[in-house]
Amino acid sequence: MRVVHYLNQFFGGIGGEEQAGLPPEIRPGAVGPGRLLEQVLGDGTQVVTTIICGDNYAAENVQEVTAMVTQQVKEAQAELFVAGPCFQAGRYGTAAGAVCAAVQEDLGIPAVTAMAGENPGVDLYRESIYIVDSGDDVSRMRDVLADMARLANKLAAQGVIGRPADEGYFSQGKLRSEFVENTAARRLTGMLLSKMRGEAFEAEVPIKSIEAVPAPPPVPDMSRATVAIVTDGGLVPKGNPDQIPRAFAQVWGAYSIDGMDSLQAGEYEVAHGGYDNRPVEQDPHRLVPVDVLRQMELDGLVGKLHPEFLSTTGNSNPLENSRRMGREMAARLIEAGVDSVILTST
Amino acid sequence: MTLTLANHPITAFFAGPKTLLDGSRLQVDLEELRRYLLEDQRLESVDLEIVGPGDSCRVGYVFDIVEPRAKETGAGPDFPGILSPIAAAGQGTTHVLRGTAVAVVDGGQPGGERGYTSRRGGIAKILEMSGPPSQASSYGNLRHLVVVPHPHPEVARHSVLNALRLASVKASVYLARTAQGKTPDSTQVFDLDGAGEDGRKDLPRVAYIGQIHGHQHGTEVDENILYGGNTRGMLPVPLHPNEWLDGAVVVSYSWGARGLDTYFHQNHPIILDLYRLHEAKEITFAGVVATTSSGQLDELNRNCMVAAQIVKHTFKADGVIITKYAGGAPHSDMFETARLCEDLGIKTAIMVSDTAPDRRAESAALMNIPGVDAVVNVSEAADISWPAPAVETVIAGNPEVETLLADLKELPGVSVCGVTNNQGASRLQSIIY
């Protein structure tokens, strides 16, 4: 197997921080840790090319470096690309992640790197590439390279990659359904007993805090504010013109209420499979309260009701997709001069 | 309260001139059963078929799957509030025809009726009897009596659903009455008396809170869920676990009720496992609470508070397992109940179900509440599907579904009954890679 290896100036044996501005250099064969890498990858493997690049140069010229590395890997006809291990070196880890992701994406060959958990390269690239957990102890170089080699050989052979903890790589945050030995009931009682006894247990979902949404500053004067209604309850005009699906919606719609005092039942329907739609279809104001807001507008309690409402379906929507639609909706409302939004859900 | 399950394993299930149980061989007079089911005047006709493991057969759409059970004569009510007058379930002897089931088919169209809608407008629940999907299902190794009731066209939809429910329990009891007076192969005794006795005072007390319906889907006024009631306006109810196992609880209507079947109320995996631990003297099984997920915030706060108070002050529990109804919204009630229990000093373990369509772990972590950290993740099989084999027989509720099921190219895991399960029976886990 032909391998290309990426190193920074320090592990490439050129120098320390004073050499961090070094542009990429191409060396035939293995250099430094690459010699060990060759050994642990086993017979028939050869590091054909080593690319050494200064940390600052890579950080400041990411696109140039990734393009150059990808070209070199291609020319070398490599079947595997390895970067690092980078341990705690942040610029090195970030560059290694970038070149691995680029090689894998552009050339379709496996790419492996290794870093310590605190390395910023982990959070940036863990979802797209395999990053072996190196820990922060550089003296474990041989063990880390052995872990990388085991994973790399499996990837190159298109073998089945086991769970992160078993294979030693950082979780890529991907969900895979598997049939396991114990029923969910058994796992529940087992986990509860462990928790009650003060023993270790492991949750089957990521336990991490979801970012808090800071409260926006108050609207200084509602009687002068333009107010828009936005809903994720799926109210759409009859016929569902944007074909918003009943779950996993990728699209949202903007629907005119210009000059309307109320929404007529029968002219709207609900595209949302997560609740009993009947109460809203009987009276759309239960979800999109145009009637009350129009009255408040007449009474001078709000400045102006924005002449369209925005709608999508929140049902089973992935966070990433919800964030995108939220940004798109906010941009449209800001452009229209809306000061305040009433969000209704179900 | 002592419940004795008298187990009669069935090794052969076939149609014949007379309904009888001969050892482990169950013969059923389909004409007699048909006449019995057609006593319900809402029904115009009923198709009955027996299918078994490995049969090249596909059944859909499934309304519910029920294990054939009948009380010994004089021992108490069968499905009280639905089939029998209301009386306490959970005591005396109940005969069980192990290895069999009644699968009832709904001839309605998913998505076509309000309040009983398919989540994605796609295919609804299917029973598959051959190939890998059947091996992945809890129901693939059972012998099923498939009941396809055809209502008169003028019968209102809610009443059709009520007729399907009635047919399901009538067929179940009809079959299992063949075991009355017969000596079972084995018995299981369920009894919590003595929970306060010596030798138990140092054991942790563990309770279970289970959602039996999700009110975001509403209910029909004549829908039978708990002792025949529709659960509208219901506060959490403390039950004896035997009531849950013995016909007090059946599943609600919903094409969206993925991974919920009456079969696993009767064989509730969490209740059975807590009984196992109780008998092993690892815990004292303190009791169960039936609750619902809410359609409104006040209802949510009220129900979660009451459930936590029952577990704390009535059951005096040290730990509790909490599960939810199918879908996403019921997570809110489950997490809030768990938060309140943890605040009261009760350790919790909960079961979420992952439906993340993008298969990103981030999308599966719906909530994060400090202390609510023991979480089991049941996959709803969003990434599992099988090539649909051509089958010799399709049993469907109407011709359109029959054609659709016959031509099916792919069987999504979420649509195959018994693959995913919100009652704890599933071995399908969402694992983070």
Short mmCIF file of C-alpha atoms in Angstrom, two decimals, chain B:
data_model
loop_
_atom_site.label_atom_id
_atom_site.label_comp_id
_atom_site.label_asym_id
_atom_site.label_seq_id
_atom_site.Cartn_x
_atom_site.Cartn_y
_atom_site.Cartn_z
CA MET B 1 -53.52 -9.03 44.36
CA THR B 2 -52.30 -12.26 42.78
CA LEU B 3 -52.38 -12.94 39.06
CA THR B 4 -51.60 -16.40 37.73
CA LEU B 5 -50.79 -16.73 34.06
CA ALA B 6 -51.54 -20.26 32.89
CA ASN B 7 -49.29 -20.76 29.88
CA HIS B 8 -50.36 -23.02 27.04
CA PRO B 9 -47.64 -23.09 24.36
CA ILE B 10 -49.17 -23.61 20.93
CA THR B 11 -47.25 -25.66 18.38
CA ALA B 12 -49.95 -25.99 15.74
CA PHE B 13 -52.73 -23.54 14.83
CA PHE B 14 -55.16 -24.49 12.10
CA ALA B 15 -58.75 -24.19 10.92
CA GLY B 16 -61.08 -27.13 11.55
CA PRO B 17 -64.68 -28.12 12.19
CA LYS B 18 -64.64 -27.27 15.91
CA THR B 19 -62.78 -24.78 18.06
CA LEU B 20 -60.72 -26.68 20.60
CA LEU B 21 -57.34 -26.96 22.25
CA ASP B 22 -55.84 -30.42 22.07
CA GLY B 23 -52.60 -30.33 24.05
CA SER B 24 -50.56 -27.78 22.18
CA ARG B 25 -52.66 -28.00 19.01
CA LEU B 26 -55.18 -25.22 18.54
CA GLN B 27 -58.02 -25.84 16.11
CA VAL B 28 -60.45 -23.05 15.29
CA ASP B 29 -63.86 -23.15 13.65
CA LEU B 30 -63.52 -20.01 11.56
CA GLU B 31 -67.24 -19.97 10.69
CA GLU B 32 -68.24 -19.96 14.34
CA LEU B 33 -65.75 -17.19 15.09
CA ARG B 34 -66.96 -15.20 12.10
CA ARG B 35 -70.57 -15.44 13.30
CA TYR B 36 -69.47 -14.30 16.74
CA LEU B 37 -67.58 -11.28 15.38
CA LEU B 38 -70.47 -10.38 13.05
CA GLU B 39 -72.76 -10.04 16.04
CA ASP B 40 -71.34 -6.51 15.91
CA GLN B 41 -73.82 -5.00 13.46
CA ARG B 42 -71.37 -2.36 12.35
CA LEU B 43 -69.52 -5.08 10.46
CA GLU B 44 -70.61 -6.31 7.06
CA SER B 45 -68.13 -9.15 6.78
CA VAL B 46 -64.93 -10.44 8.34
CA ASP B 47 -62.03 -12.21 6.65
CA LEU B 48 -60.11 -14.66 8.82
CA GLU B 49 -56.80 -16.31 8.00
CA ILE B 50 -54.14 -18.13 9.95
CA VAL B 51 -50.51 -17.38 9.13
CA GLY B 52 -47.34 -18.71 10.66
CA PRO B 53 -43.59 -18.14 10.83
CA GLY B 54 -41.91 -18.37 7.45
CA ASP B 55 -45.14 -18.08 5.45
CA SER B 56 -44.65 -16.00 2.34
CA CYS B 57 -47.20 -13.53 3.57
CA ARG B 58 -47.55 -9.80 4.17
CA VAL B 59 -50.35 -8.27 6.24
CA GLY B 60 -51.38 -4.63 6.39
CA TYR B 61 -52.23 -2.20 7.63
CA VAL B 62 -52.15 -3.55 11.15
CA PHE B 63 -54.54 -1.96 13.65
CA ASP B 64 -53.22 -3.89 16.66
CA ILE B 65 -51.71 -7.18 17.76
CA VAL B 66 -53.19 -8.90 20.81
CA GLU B 67 -52.15 -12.07 22.61
CA PRO B 68 -55.00 -14.56 23.03
CA ARG B 69 -55.92 -14.59 26.69
CA ALA B 70 -59.02 -15.52 28.68
CA LYS B 71 -59.80 -15.56 32.39
CA GLU B 72 -60.56 -18.91 33.95
CA THR B 73 -64.30 -19.25 34.46
CA GLY B 74 -65.35 -16.99 37.31
CA ALA B 75 -61.85 -15.60 37.81
CA GLY B 76 -62.62 -12.05 36.68
CA PRO B 77 -63.23 -9.83 33.66
CA ASP B 78 -61.75 -10.13 30.18
CA PHE B 79 -60.69 -6.69 28.90
CA PRO B 80 -62.93 -4.86 31.39
CA GLY B 81 -64.57 -1.74 30.01
CA ILE B 82 -64.38 -3.11 26.47
CA LEU B 83 -65.60 -6.68 26.46
CA SER B 84 -66.60 -7.23 30.09
CA PRO B 85 -68.30 -4.91 32.55
CA ILE B 86 -65.86 -2.84 34.54
CA ALA B 87 -64.21 -4.77 37.35
CA ALA B 88 -60.62 -4.92 38.54
CA ALA B 89 -58.25 -6.78 36.23
CA GLY B 90 -55.12 -8.44 37.52
CA GLN B 91 -56.21 -11.26 39.82
CA GLY B 92 -57.08 -14.91 39.49
CA THR B 93 -56.02 -17.18 36.66
CA THR B 94 -55.66 -16.02 33.06
CA HIS B 95 -55.07 -18.58 30.32
CA VAL B 96 -52.50 -17.55 27.72
CA LEU B 97 -52.01 -19.16 24.31
CA ARG B 98 -48.27 -18.64 24.06
CA GLY B 99 -46.76 -18.37 20.61
CA THR B 100 -49.94 -17.01 19.06
CA ALA B 101 -51.46 -13.62 18.38
CA VAL B 102 -54.49 -11.94 16.92
CA ALA B 103 -53.53 -9.37 14.28
CA VAL B 104 -56.36 -7.03 13.33
CA VAL B 105 -56.23 -5.23 10.00
CA ASP B 106 -57.64 -1.76 9.38
CA GLY B 107 -59.12 -1.13 5.93
CA GLY B 108 -58.87 2.65 6.30
CA GLN B 109 -56.27 4.72 4.51
CA PRO B 110 -53.41 6.26 6.47
CA GLY B 111 -53.50 10.00 6.27
CA GLY B 112 -57.07 9.93 5.08
CA GLU B 113 -58.76 10.41 8.39
CA ARG B 114 -58.17 13.27 10.79
CA GLY B 115 -56.72 12.40 14.14
CA TYR B 116 -55.53 9.06 12.86
CA THR B 117 -52.88 10.09 10.48
CA SER B 118 -49.65 8.70 9.22
CA ARG B 119 -46.66 10.71 10.15
CA ARG B 120 -45.17 10.98 6.71
CA GLY B 121 -48.17 10.06 4.64
CA GLY B 122 -46.40 6.83 3.68
CA ILE B 123 -47.19 3.23 4.45
CA ALA B 124 -48.47 2.27 7.88
CA LYS B 125 -47.82 -0.81 10.03
CA ILE B 126 -47.12 -4.11 8.30
CA LEU B 127 -46.81 -7.65 9.61
CA GLU B 128 -44.21 -9.55 7.59
CA MET B 129 -43.98 -13.30 8.08
CA SER B 130 -40.87 -14.28 6.09
CA GLY B 131 -37.30 -13.23 5.50
CA PRO B 132 -35.05 -10.88 7.45
CA PRO B 133 -37.81 -8.40 8.44
CA SER B 134 -39.75 -11.18 10.14
CA GLN B 135 -36.62 -12.29 11.97
CA ALA B 136 -36.06 -8.74 13.18
CA SER B 137 -39.61 -8.51 14.49
CA SER B 138 -40.97 -9.72 17.83
CA TYR B 139 -43.98 -11.02 15.91
CA GLY B 140 -42.27 -13.01 13.14
CA ASN B 141 -42.11 -16.21 15.17
CA LEU B 142 -45.76 -16.20 16.26
CA ARG B 143 -48.75 -17.94 14.72
CA HIS B 144 -51.28 -15.25 13.93
CA LEU B 145 -54.99 -15.26 13.44
CA VAL B 146 -55.39 -12.36 11.01
CA VAL B 147 -58.77 -10.66 11.40
CA VAL B 148 -59.90 -8.28 8.66
CA PRO B 149 -63.21 -6.68 9.63
CA HIS B 150 -65.11 -4.92 6.84
CA PRO B 151 -67.56 -2.34 8.21
CA HIS B 152 -70.73 -1.20 6.51
CA PRO B 153 -69.83 1.84 4.42
CA GLU B 154 -72.14 4.21 6.31
CA VAL B 155 -70.50 3.57 9.69
CA ALA B 156 -68.60 6.62 10.95
CA ARG B 157 -64.84 6.29 11.16
CA HIS B 158 -64.62 6.52 14.96
CA SER B 159 -67.20 3.78 15.20
CA VAL B 160 -65.27 1.63 12.71
CA LEU B 161 -62.21 1.96 14.91
CA ASN B 162 -64.27 1.01 17.94
CA ALA B 163 -65.50 -2.05 16.05
CA LEU B 164 -61.91 -3.04 15.20
CA ARG B 165 -60.98 -2.78 18.87
CA LEU B 166 -63.96 -4.89 19.91
CA ALA B 167 -63.14 -7.52 17.28
CA SER B 168 -59.53 -7.68 18.50
CA VAL B 169 -60.43 -8.53 22.08
CA LYS B 170 -63.35 -10.79 21.15
CA ALA B 171 -61.12 -12.91 18.91
CA SER B 172 -58.42 -13.01 21.57
CA VAL B 173 -60.76 -14.22 24.30
CA TYR B 174 -62.62 -16.59 21.96
CA LEU B 175 -59.40 -18.45 21.14
CA ALA B 176 -58.06 -18.57 24.70
CA ARG B 177 -61.31 -19.85 26.18
CA THR B 178 -60.36 -23.18 24.65
CA ALA B 179 -57.83 -23.41 27.50
CA GLN B 180 -60.37 -22.97 30.30
CA GLY B 181 -60.28 -25.97 32.62
CA LYS B 182 -57.13 -27.29 30.93
CA THR B 183 -53.90 -27.92 32.77
CA PRO B 184 -51.28 -25.43 31.66
CA ASP B 185 -47.76 -26.31 30.62
CA SER B 186 -46.45 -23.81 33.17
CA THR B 187 -47.70 -21.02 35.41
CA GLN B 188 -46.32 -17.63 36.40
CA VAL B 189 -47.50 -16.00 39.60
CA PHE B 190 -47.42 -12.21 39.92
CA ASP B 191 -47.80 -10.96 43.44
CA LEU B 192 -46.44 -7.90 45.21
CA ASP B 193 -47.93 -8.72 48.59
CA GLY B 194 -45.28 -8.84 51.22
CA ALA B 195 -43.53 -5.82 49.72
CA GLY B 196 -43.25 -4.43 53.25
CA GLU B 197 -42.11 -7.68 54.82
CA ASP B 198 -38.86 -8.35 56.61
CA GLY B 199 -35.98 -8.90 54.30
CA ARG B 200 -37.21 -6.11 52.04
CA LYS B 201 -36.73 -3.08 54.20
CA ASP B 202 -33.24 -2.38 52.88
CA LEU B 203 -34.11 -2.97 49.24
CA PRO B 204 -34.49 0.03 46.94
CA ARG B 205 -38.07 0.71 45.92
CA VAL B 206 -38.56 1.10 42.17
CA ALA B 207 -41.65 2.31 40.30
CA TYR B 208 -42.62 2.66 36.65
CA ILE B 209 -44.40 5.55 34.92
CA GLY B 210 -45.62 4.76 31.40
CA GLN B 211 -47.43 6.96 28.90
CA ILE B 212 -50.34 5.02 27.45
CA HIS B 213 -51.39 7.72 24.98
CA GLY B 214 -50.14 10.94 23.39
CA HIS B 215 -52.77 13.67 23.35
CA GLN B 216 -51.19 15.59 20.53
CA HIS B 217 -53.04 13.05 18.39
CA GLY B 218 -56.34 13.48 20.25
CA THR B 219 -58.69 10.59 20.93
CA GLU B 220 -62.07 9.53 19.68
CA VAL B 221 -64.87 9.82 22.21
CA ASP B 222 -65.51 6.06 22.07
CA GLU B 223 -61.82 5.12 22.07
CA ASN B 224 -60.88 2.41 24.58
CA ILE B 225 -57.50 2.82 26.24
CA LEU B 226 -57.66 2.36 30.03
CA TYR B 227 -60.48 0.23 31.41
CA GLY B 228 -62.39 1.24 28.32
CA GLY B 229 -61.90 4.97 28.95
CA ASN B 230 -60.53 7.35 26.34
CA THR B 231 -58.06 9.10 28.75
CA ARG B 232 -59.31 12.61 27.91
CA GLY B 233 -58.66 14.83 30.90
CA MET B 234 -57.02 11.93 32.69
CA LEU B 235 -54.63 12.56 35.51
CA PRO B 236 -51.88 9.99 36.15
CA VAL B 237 -53.37 6.85 37.64
CA PRO B 238 -51.57 4.56 40.08
CA LEU B 239 -52.21 0.97 39.03
CA HIS B 240 -51.19 -2.43 40.28
CA PRO B 241 -48.81 -3.83 37.67
CA ASN B 242 -51.08 -6.86 37.37
CA GLU B 243 -53.89 -4.67 36.05
CA TRP B 244 -51.62 -3.45 33.25
CA LEU B 245 -50.66 -7.02 32.31
CA ASP B 246 -54.18 -8.38 32.52
CA GLY B 247 -56.24 -6.37 30.06
CA ALA B 248 -56.83 -3.00 31.75
CA VAL B 249 -54.67 -1.24 29.12
CA VAL B 250 -54.85 -1.48 25.33
CA VAL B 251 -53.11 0.76 22.80
CA SER B 252 -54.78 3.88 21.48
CA TYR B 253 -55.61 4.44 17.82
CA SER B 254 -52.98 6.07 15.74
CA TRP B 255 -51.28 5.25 12.51
CA GLY B 256 -48.49 7.10 14.22
CA ALA B 257 -48.39 4.70 17.17
CA ARG B 258 -45.17 3.17 16.00
CA GLY B 259 -43.84 0.50 18.27
CA LEU B 260 -46.88 0.19 20.50
CA ASP B 261 -49.11 -2.85 20.45
CA THR B 262 -51.47 -4.33 23.03
CA TYR B 263 -49.34 -7.51 22.91
CA PHE B 264 -46.59 -5.68 24.80
CA HIS B 265 -49.01 -4.20 27.32
CA GLN B 266 -49.97 -7.80 28.12
CA ASN B 267 -46.29 -8.78 28.09
CA HIS B 268 -44.96 -5.43 29.25
CA PRO B 269 -41.17 -5.87 29.17
CA ILE B 270 -40.44 -3.25 31.82
CA ILE B 271 -43.11 -4.45 34.24
CA LEU B 272 -41.93 -8.05 33.74
CA ASP B 273 -38.30 -7.10 34.34
CA LEU B 274 -39.18 -5.17 37.50
CA TYR B 275 -41.08 -8.26 38.68
CA ARG B 276 -37.98 -10.36 37.95
CA LEU B 277 -35.82 -8.04 40.05
CA HIS B 278 -38.49 -7.98 42.78
CA GLU B 279 -38.52 -11.77 42.98
CA ALA B 280 -34.70 -11.84 42.98
CA LYS B 281 -34.87 -9.46 45.97
CA GLU B 282 -32.72 -6.89 44.22
CA ILE B 283 -35.51 -4.33 44.45
CA THR B 284 -38.99 -3.92 45.79
CA PHE B 285 -41.36 -3.22 42.90
CA ALA B 286 -43.27 -0.28 44.32
CA GLY B 287 -46.00 0.17 41.70
CA VAL B 288 -46.87 1.61 38.30
CA VAL B 289 -48.46 4.83 37.09
CA ALA B 290 -50.35 5.10 33.81
CA THR B 291 -50.19 8.57 32.32
CA THR B 292 -50.47 10.36 28.99
CA SER B 293 -48.45 12.96 27.19
CA SER B 294 -50.24 16.24 26.98
CA GLY B 295 -51.68 18.47 24.33
CA GLN B 296 -51.39 21.62 26.44
CA LEU B 297 -48.86 23.14 28.76
CA ASP B 298 -51.09 23.29 31.87
CA GLU B 299 -51.97 19.67 31.31
CA LEU B 300 -48.29 18.78 30.97
CA ASN B 301 -47.32 20.54 34.18
CA ARG B 302 -50.25 19.07 36.08
CA ASN B 303 -49.72 15.51 34.89
CA CYS B 304 -45.98 15.51 35.43
CA MET B 305 -46.34 16.95 38.93
CA VAL B 306 -49.03 14.45 39.93
CA ALA B 307 -47.09 11.48 38.55
CA ALA B 308 -43.95 12.50 40.45
CA GLN B 309 -45.95 13.02 43.66
CA ILE B 310 -47.56 9.57 43.41
CA VAL B 311 -44.18 7.93 42.93
CA LYS B 312 -42.68 9.90 45.82
CA HIS B 313 -45.43 9.88 48.43
CA THR B 314 -47.72 6.96 47.57
CA PHE B 315 -45.10 4.51 46.31
CA LYS B 316 -42.24 5.94 48.40
CA ALA B 317 -39.95 5.02 45.52
CA ASP B 318 -36.19 5.51 45.42
CA GLY B 319 -36.01 4.98 41.68
CA VAL B 320 -38.34 5.16 38.71
CA ILE B 321 -38.33 4.16 35.04
CA ILE B 322 -40.26 6.49 32.75
CA THR B 323 -41.29 5.75 29.18
CA LYS B 324 -43.20 7.67 26.58
CA TYR B 325 -45.75 7.23 23.85
CA ALA B 326 -44.54 7.11 20.22
CA GLY B 327 -43.24 10.24 18.52
CA GLY B 328 -41.38 13.37 19.48
CA ALA B 329 -43.71 15.56 21.54
CA PRO B 330 -44.15 13.00 24.37
CA HIS B 331 -40.47 13.45 25.18
CA SER B 332 -41.40 16.79 26.82
CA ASP B 333 -43.67 15.17 29.39
CA MET B 334 -41.21 12.36 30.04
CA PHE B 335 -38.27 14.69 30.62
CA GLU B 336 -40.32 17.03 32.82
CA THR B 337 -41.57 14.11 34.93
CA ALA B 338 -38.00 12.88 35.27
CA ARG B 339 -36.79 16.34 36.27
CA LEU B 340 -39.47 16.59 38.98
CA CYS B 341 -38.65 13.09 40.25
CA GLU B 342 -34.94 13.89 40.43
CA ASP B 343 -35.82 17.09 42.35
CA LEU B 344 -37.72 14.90 44.82
CA GLY B 345 -34.65 12.70 45.24
CA ILE B 346 -35.88 9.83 43.08
CA LYS B 347 -33.33 8.43 40.63
CA THR B 348 -34.64 8.15 37.09
CA ALA B 349 -33.96 6.19 33.94
CA ILE B 350 -35.86 7.12 30.78
CA MET B 351 -36.25 5.80 27.25
CA VAL B 352 -36.09 8.15 24.29
CA SER B 353 -36.72 7.13 20.72
CA ASP B 354 -34.55 8.39 17.94
CA THR B 355 -36.23 9.38 14.71
CA ALA B 356 -33.44 11.70 13.49
CA PRO B 357 -33.76 11.64 9.70
CA ASP B 358 -30.27 13.04 9.16
CA ARG B 359 -28.76 10.38 11.48
CA ARG B 360 -26.82 13.01 13.41
CA ALA B 361 -26.47 12.47 17.14
CA GLU B 362 -27.14 16.15 17.65
CA SER B 363 -30.62 15.70 16.23
CA ALA B 364 -31.36 12.85 18.63
CA ALA B 365 -30.48 14.81 21.77
CA LEU B 366 -33.85 16.46 22.16
CA MET B 367 -33.35 17.75 25.65
CA ASN B 368 -30.74 18.07 28.27
CA ILE B 369 -31.69 18.32 31.92
CA PRO B 370 -29.10 17.99 34.66
CA GLY B 371 -29.66 14.79 36.62
CA VAL B 372 -31.69 13.17 33.86
CA ASP B 373 -28.64 11.34 32.63
CA ALA B 374 -29.69 7.69 32.47
CA VAL B 375 -31.13 7.53 28.99
CA VAL B 376 -31.80 4.48 26.82
CA ASN B 377 -32.08 5.26 23.12
CA VAL B 378 -34.49 3.12 21.15
CA SER B 379 -34.09 3.49 17.44
CA GLU B 380 -37.24 4.08 15.44
CA ALA B 381 -35.39 2.46 12.55
CA ALA B 382 -35.06 5.57 10.37
CA ASP B 383 -32.00 3.99 8.73
CA ILE B 384 -33.23 0.39 8.53
CA SER B 385 -35.01 -1.07 5.55
CA TRP B 386 -35.13 -4.36 3.71
CA PRO B 387 -35.76 -5.23 0.10
CA ALA B 388 -39.37 -6.40 0.08
CA PRO B 389 -39.50 -9.99 -1.16
CA ALA B 390 -42.28 -10.98 -3.52
CA VAL B 391 -44.86 -12.76 -1.38
CA GLU B 392 -47.43 -15.39 -2.25
CA THR B 393 -50.13 -13.92 -0.06
CA VAL B 394 -51.06 -10.36 0.80
CA ILE B 395 -53.76 -9.85 3.39
CA ALA B 396 -55.00 -6.28 3.31
CA GLY B 397 -57.98 -4.26 4.39
CA ASN B 398 -58.82 -2.89 0.95
CA PRO B 399 -57.82 -3.49 -2.68
CA GLU B 400 -55.60 -0.41 -2.98
CA VAL B 401 -53.51 -1.41 0.00
CA GLU B 402 -53.39 -4.98 -1.29
CA THR B 403 -51.91 -3.79 -4.59
CA LEU B 404 -49.53 -1.44 -2.86
CA LEU B 405 -48.26 -4.13 -0.47
CA ALA B 406 -47.92 -6.69 -3.26
CA ASP B 407 -45.81 -4.28 -5.35
CA LEU B 408 -43.73 -2.99 -2.47
CA LYS B 409 -40.03 -2.80 -3.32
CA GLU B 410 -38.75 -1.83 0.08
CA LEU B 411 -39.88 -2.43 3.65
CA PRO B 412 -38.92 0.48 5.90
CA GLY B 413 -37.98 -0.80 9.37
CA VAL B 414 -40.29 1.72 10.99
CA SER B 415 -43.29 0.17 9.25
CA VAL B 416 -42.67 -3.44 10.23
CA CYS B 417 -44.52 -4.28 13.44
CA GLY B 418 -42.29 -5.48 16.26
CA VAL B 419 -39.01 -3.99 14.99
CA THR B 420 -39.02 -0.82 17.02
CA ASN B 421 -40.95 -0.65 20.27
CA ASN B 422 -41.74 2.09 22.77
CA GLN B 423 -42.70 -0.40 25.50
CA GLY B 424 -39.16 -1.74 26.01
CA ALA B 425 -39.33 -4.88 23.86
CA SER B 426 -36.97 -3.77 21.10
CA ARG B 427 -33.37 -4.79 20.72
CA LEU B 428 -32.86 -2.04 18.17
CA GLN B 429 -30.61 0.61 19.64
CA SER B 430 -29.38 3.87 18.16
CA ILE B 431 -25.65 3.82 18.59
CA ILE B 432 -23.43 6.85 18.21
CA TYR B 433 -20.51 6.35 15.86
#
